[in-house]
Amino acid sequence: MPLFPNERNVRTTPEGLLWEPSERWVRGRKGDVTVVDSRHPVLVWEPDLPVPCYTFPRDDVRTDLLRPAKNPPTGKHTGSHTFYDLEVDGELVENAAWTFPAADLAGHISFEWFRRWGSGLDHWYEEEEEIFVHPRDPHKRVDAMPSSRHVQIEIDGTLVADTHRPVLLFETGLPTRYYMPREDVRLDLFEPTDHRTGCPYKGTAQYWTWSGEGEVPRNIVWSYAEPLAAVGPVKGLVAFYNEAVDITVDGERLDRPVTPFTASLKP
């Protein structure tokens, strides 16, 4: 569960949900149709999920576009049992919305964030800014800070990066990531892949895979060609998963951390 530096507005339900009102103006669209338009959204953190979702007052939702789900899922969204299909301009999106089984959130409807995960809307906005992947957590901070630390990266004993001009990215709940100029990285030892990931705080990342020998996970190197403004200093720089490489900072070898990414970093 997330850690809240200011818990004044955070509340807990018997089902284990954490929630708090948000002051952001949130809109969700399917194609050109606005399905959600709310100035009173509520952020909800489900048990064992690291990122929040929004739920909205029913009056802020185009409920005329919702249909009782034909094939509702089981075991999703903290025991929710009421799901809706969304129909817009003749297109049906299954299980696009649901209601949480919590008295505190009665009269609210939640939506899957993006259709690329099987259901949901096409575009989401907080104020006038489009938001990707999931809602931003107001209790999470991401800072990108230029540094003069000496950072070295090794893979199976091979030095693959050596720099005195990294940008350190500090992100709540994750180890410090060390972004380095490409000139200081042996990218010739890696192959670009088609893998891409999106982050609501940083943008869309492209990846590289180790081309040498050894049991090394795929896609352990990434870069943001066009990062979001908040982390502009990492533009075009290269980072490695601390969980899968050996990092030495100012002569001190760092321990490999265990994070939510560890399980997926397999050769």
Coordinates of C-alpha atoms in Angstrom, one line a residue:
M1 CA 0.0 0.0 0.0
P2 CA 1.2 3.6 -0.6
L3 CA 2.7 5.7 2.2
F4 CA 0.8 8.9 2.8
P5 CA 2.8 11.9 4.2
N6 CA -0.5 13.7 4.9
E7 CA -3.2 11.3 5.9
R8 CA -5.8 14.0 6.9
N9 CA -8.0 13.3 3.9
V10 CA -7.3 9.6 3.4
R11 CA -10.0 7.2 4.6
T12 CA -10.2 3.4 4.8
T13 CA -13.2 1.1 4.1
P14 CA -13.8 -2.3 5.8
E15 CA -12.9 -3.9 2.4
G16 CA -9.4 -2.5 2.7
L17 CA -9.8 0.3 0.1
L18 CA -8.1 3.6 0.8
W19 CA -9.7 6.7 -0.8
E20 CA -9.6 10.4 -0.8
P21 CA -11.4 13.2 -2.7
S22 CA -9.4 14.9 -5.5
E23 CA -9.7 18.5 -6.6
R24 CA -8.7 17.8 -10.1
W25 CA -11.0 18.1 -13.1
V26 CA -11.0 14.7 -14.8
R27 CA -12.4 13.7 -18.1
G28 CA -12.4 10.5 -20.0
R29 CA -13.3 10.0 -23.7
K30 CA -14.1 7.1 -26.0
G31 CA -13.3 8.3 -29.4
D32 CA -14.9 11.8 -29.7
V33 CA -17.5 11.1 -27.0
T34 CA -16.9 12.3 -23.4
V35 CA -18.0 9.5 -21.1
V36 CA -16.8 11.0 -17.8
D37 CA -16.6 14.7 -16.9
S38 CA -16.0 15.2 -13.2
R39 CA -14.9 18.0 -10.9
H40 CA -15.4 15.8 -7.9
P41 CA -13.4 12.6 -8.6
V42 CA -12.2 10.2 -5.8
L43 CA -8.9 8.5 -5.9
V44 CA -9.0 4.8 -4.7
W45 CA -6.1 2.5 -3.8
E46 CA -7.0 -1.1 -3.9
P47 CA -5.2 -3.6 -1.5
D48 CA -1.9 -4.9 -2.9
L49 CA -2.0 -2.5 -6.0
P50 CA 0.7 0.2 -6.0
V51 CA -1.2 2.7 -8.2
P52 CA -4.6 4.4 -7.7
C53 CA -7.6 4.5 -9.9
Y54 CA -10.4 7.1 -10.0
T55 CA -14.1 6.6 -9.1
F56 CA -16.7 9.2 -10.1
P57 CA -20.1 10.4 -8.9
R58 CA -22.7 8.7 -11.0
D59 CA -24.1 12.1 -12.1
D60 CA -20.7 12.8 -13.8
V61 CA -20.9 9.7 -15.9
R62 CA -22.8 9.1 -19.2
T63 CA -24.7 6.2 -17.6
D64 CA -26.9 6.1 -20.7
L65 CA -23.9 4.5 -22.5
L66 CA -23.5 1.7 -19.9
R67 CA -25.0 -1.7 -20.0
P68 CA -25.0 -4.5 -17.4
A69 CA -21.9 -6.6 -18.3
K70 CA -22.6 -9.7 -20.3
N71 CA -19.5 -11.5 -19.0
P72 CA -18.6 -9.9 -15.7
P73 CA -15.2 -11.0 -14.3
T74 CA -14.7 -12.6 -11.0
G75 CA -12.1 -11.7 -8.4
K76 CA -11.3 -8.2 -9.7
H77 CA -11.4 -4.9 -8.0
T78 CA -11.6 -5.9 -4.4
G79 CA -14.7 -8.2 -4.7
S80 CA -16.7 -5.9 -7.0
H81 CA -19.7 -7.7 -8.4
T82 CA -21.4 -5.0 -10.5
F83 CA -19.7 -4.4 -13.9
Y84 CA -20.8 -2.5 -17.0
D85 CA -20.1 -2.8 -20.7
L86 CA -19.7 0.5 -22.5
E87 CA -21.5 1.1 -25.8
V88 CA -20.5 4.1 -27.9
D89 CA -21.4 4.6 -31.6
G90 CA -22.3 0.9 -32.0
E91 CA -19.0 -0.3 -30.5
L92 CA -19.2 -2.4 -27.3
V93 CA -16.3 -2.3 -24.7
E94 CA -16.8 -5.2 -22.3
N95 CA -16.3 -4.6 -18.5
A96 CA -15.2 -1.0 -19.0
A97 CA -16.7 0.1 -15.7
W98 CA -17.6 -1.1 -12.2
T99 CA -18.7 -0.1 -8.8
F100 CA -16.8 -0.9 -5.6
P101 CA -18.6 -2.9 -2.9
A102 CA -18.0 -0.2 -0.3
A103 CA -20.6 1.9 1.4
D104 CA -18.3 5.0 1.4
L105 CA -18.2 4.8 -2.4
A106 CA -21.8 4.1 -3.1
G107 CA -23.1 6.2 -6.0
H108 CA -19.7 6.1 -7.7
I109 CA -18.5 4.4 -10.9
S110 CA -15.0 3.5 -11.8
F111 CA -13.5 2.9 -15.3
E112 CA -10.6 0.9 -16.6
W113 CA -8.0 3.4 -17.7
F114 CA -7.0 2.3 -21.2
R115 CA -8.4 -0.1 -23.8
R116 CA -4.9 -1.6 -24.6
W117 CA -5.4 -3.6 -21.4
G118 CA -8.6 -5.1 -22.8
S119 CA -11.2 -2.6 -21.7
G120 CA -11.5 1.1 -20.9
L121 CA -11.5 4.5 -22.5
D122 CA -9.2 6.0 -25.2
H123 CA -8.1 9.2 -23.6
W124 CA -8.0 10.7 -20.1
Y125 CA -7.3 14.2 -19.0
E126 CA -6.5 15.9 -15.7
E127 CA -7.3 19.6 -16.3
E128 CA -6.0 20.1 -19.8
E129 CA -3.1 17.6 -19.6
E130 CA -3.6 14.1 -21.1
I131 CA -2.6 11.4 -18.6
F132 CA -1.3 8.0 -19.6
V133 CA -1.1 4.5 -18.0
H134 CA -2.8 5.3 -14.7
P135 CA -3.8 8.3 -12.5
R136 CA -0.9 10.1 -10.9
D137 CA -0.5 9.4 -7.2
P138 CA -0.6 12.8 -5.3
H139 CA 1.5 11.2 -2.6
K140 CA 4.3 10.1 -5.0
R141 CA 7.2 12.3 -6.0
V142 CA 9.6 12.1 -8.9
D143 CA 12.7 14.3 -9.0
A144 CA 15.4 14.3 -11.7
M145 CA 18.6 15.9 -10.4
P146 CA 21.9 16.4 -12.4
S147 CA 24.9 15.1 -10.4
S148 CA 28.7 14.8 -10.5
R149 CA 28.8 11.3 -8.8
H150 CA 31.0 8.7 -10.4
V151 CA 28.7 5.9 -11.5
Q152 CA 29.8 2.6 -13.1
I153 CA 27.7 -0.2 -14.4
E154 CA 28.9 -3.8 -14.9
I155 CA 27.2 -6.8 -16.4
D156 CA 28.9 -10.2 -15.6
G157 CA 32.1 -8.3 -14.9
T158 CA 32.1 -6.2 -18.1
L159 CA 32.1 -2.4 -17.6
V160 CA 29.2 -1.1 -19.8
A161 CA 28.9 2.4 -18.4
D162 CA 31.2 4.9 -16.7
T163 CA 30.2 8.5 -16.1
H164 CA 30.8 11.5 -13.9
R165 CA 27.7 13.3 -15.2
P166 CA 24.7 11.2 -14.3
V167 CA 21.2 12.5 -13.7
L168 CA 19.8 10.8 -10.5
L169 CA 16.1 10.1 -10.6
F170 CA 14.4 9.8 -7.2
E171 CA 10.9 8.2 -7.3
T172 CA 8.9 7.4 -4.2
G173 CA 9.0 3.7 -3.5
L174 CA 11.7 2.8 -6.0
P175 CA 15.5 2.7 -5.8
T176 CA 17.5 5.7 -7.3
R177 CA 17.8 5.3 -11.0
Y178 CA 21.1 6.5 -12.6
Y179 CA 20.6 8.1 -16.1
M180 CA 23.8 8.5 -18.1
P181 CA 24.8 10.2 -21.3
R182 CA 24.9 7.8 -24.2
E183 CA 28.5 8.7 -24.9
D184 CA 29.4 7.2 -21.5
V185 CA 27.5 3.9 -22.2
R186 CA 28.7 1.0 -24.3
L187 CA 25.4 0.8 -26.3
D188 CA 27.3 -1.2 -28.9
L189 CA 27.0 -4.1 -26.5
F190 CA 23.2 -3.9 -26.6
E191 CA 20.5 -4.4 -29.2
P192 CA 17.4 -2.2 -29.5
T193 CA 14.1 -4.0 -29.1
D194 CA 10.5 -3.2 -29.9
H195 CA 9.6 -3.2 -26.2
R196 CA 8.0 0.0 -24.9
T197 CA 6.5 1.1 -21.6
G198 CA 4.5 4.1 -20.5
C199 CA 4.7 6.0 -17.2
P200 CA 2.4 8.9 -16.2
Y201 CA 5.3 10.6 -14.5
K202 CA 8.0 10.2 -17.1
G203 CA 6.6 9.3 -20.5
T204 CA 7.2 6.4 -23.0
A205 CA 10.5 4.5 -22.8
Q206 CA 12.4 2.5 -25.5
Y207 CA 14.6 -0.4 -24.5
W208 CA 17.8 -2.3 -25.3
T209 CA 18.8 -5.9 -24.5
W210 CA 22.3 -7.2 -23.7
S211 CA 23.8 -8.9 -26.7
G212 CA 26.6 -10.7 -24.8
E213 CA 26.7 -14.0 -23.1
G214 CA 25.4 -14.9 -19.7
E215 CA 22.0 -15.2 -18.0
V216 CA 21.0 -11.5 -18.3
P217 CA 17.3 -10.4 -18.4
R218 CA 16.0 -8.8 -21.5
N219 CA 15.2 -5.1 -21.8
I220 CA 17.4 -4.0 -18.9
V221 CA 18.3 -0.7 -20.5
W222 CA 15.9 2.1 -21.3
S223 CA 15.7 5.8 -22.4
Y224 CA 13.1 8.5 -22.7
A225 CA 13.4 10.3 -26.0
E226 CA 10.7 12.7 -25.2
P227 CA 10.1 12.7 -21.4
L228 CA 7.4 14.7 -19.7
A229 CA 8.4 18.1 -18.5
A230 CA 8.8 17.2 -14.9
V231 CA 11.7 14.9 -15.7
G232 CA 13.2 16.8 -18.6
P233 CA 16.8 16.3 -17.5
V234 CA 16.7 12.6 -18.4
K235 CA 15.9 13.3 -22.0
G236 CA 17.9 11.0 -24.2
L237 CA 19.9 9.6 -21.3
V238 CA 20.2 5.8 -20.6
A239 CA 19.4 3.9 -17.4
F240 CA 19.7 0.3 -16.2
Y241 CA 17.7 -1.8 -13.9
N242 CA 19.5 -1.7 -10.5
E243 CA 17.8 -5.1 -9.9
A244 CA 19.8 -6.8 -12.8
V245 CA 23.2 -5.1 -13.0
D246 CA 26.1 -4.2 -10.7
I247 CA 26.2 -0.5 -9.9
T248 CA 29.1 1.2 -8.2
V249 CA 28.6 4.8 -7.0
D250 CA 31.6 6.8 -5.9
G251 CA 33.6 3.6 -5.3
E252 CA 30.8 1.9 -3.3
R253 CA 29.1 -1.2 -4.8
L254 CA 25.4 -1.0 -4.3
D255 CA 23.3 -4.0 -3.3
R256 CA 20.8 -5.2 -5.9
P257 CA 17.3 -4.1 -4.6
V258 CA 14.2 -6.2 -4.6
T259 CA 11.3 -4.2 -6.1
P260 CA 8.0 -4.9 -7.9
F261 CA 10.1 -5.3 -11.1
T262 CA 12.3 -8.0 -9.8
A263 CA 10.0 -10.9 -10.6
S264 CA 9.7 -9.8 -14.2
L265 CA 13.4 -9.4 -14.8
K266 CA 14.2 -12.9 -15.9
P267 CA 16.7 -14.1 -18.6

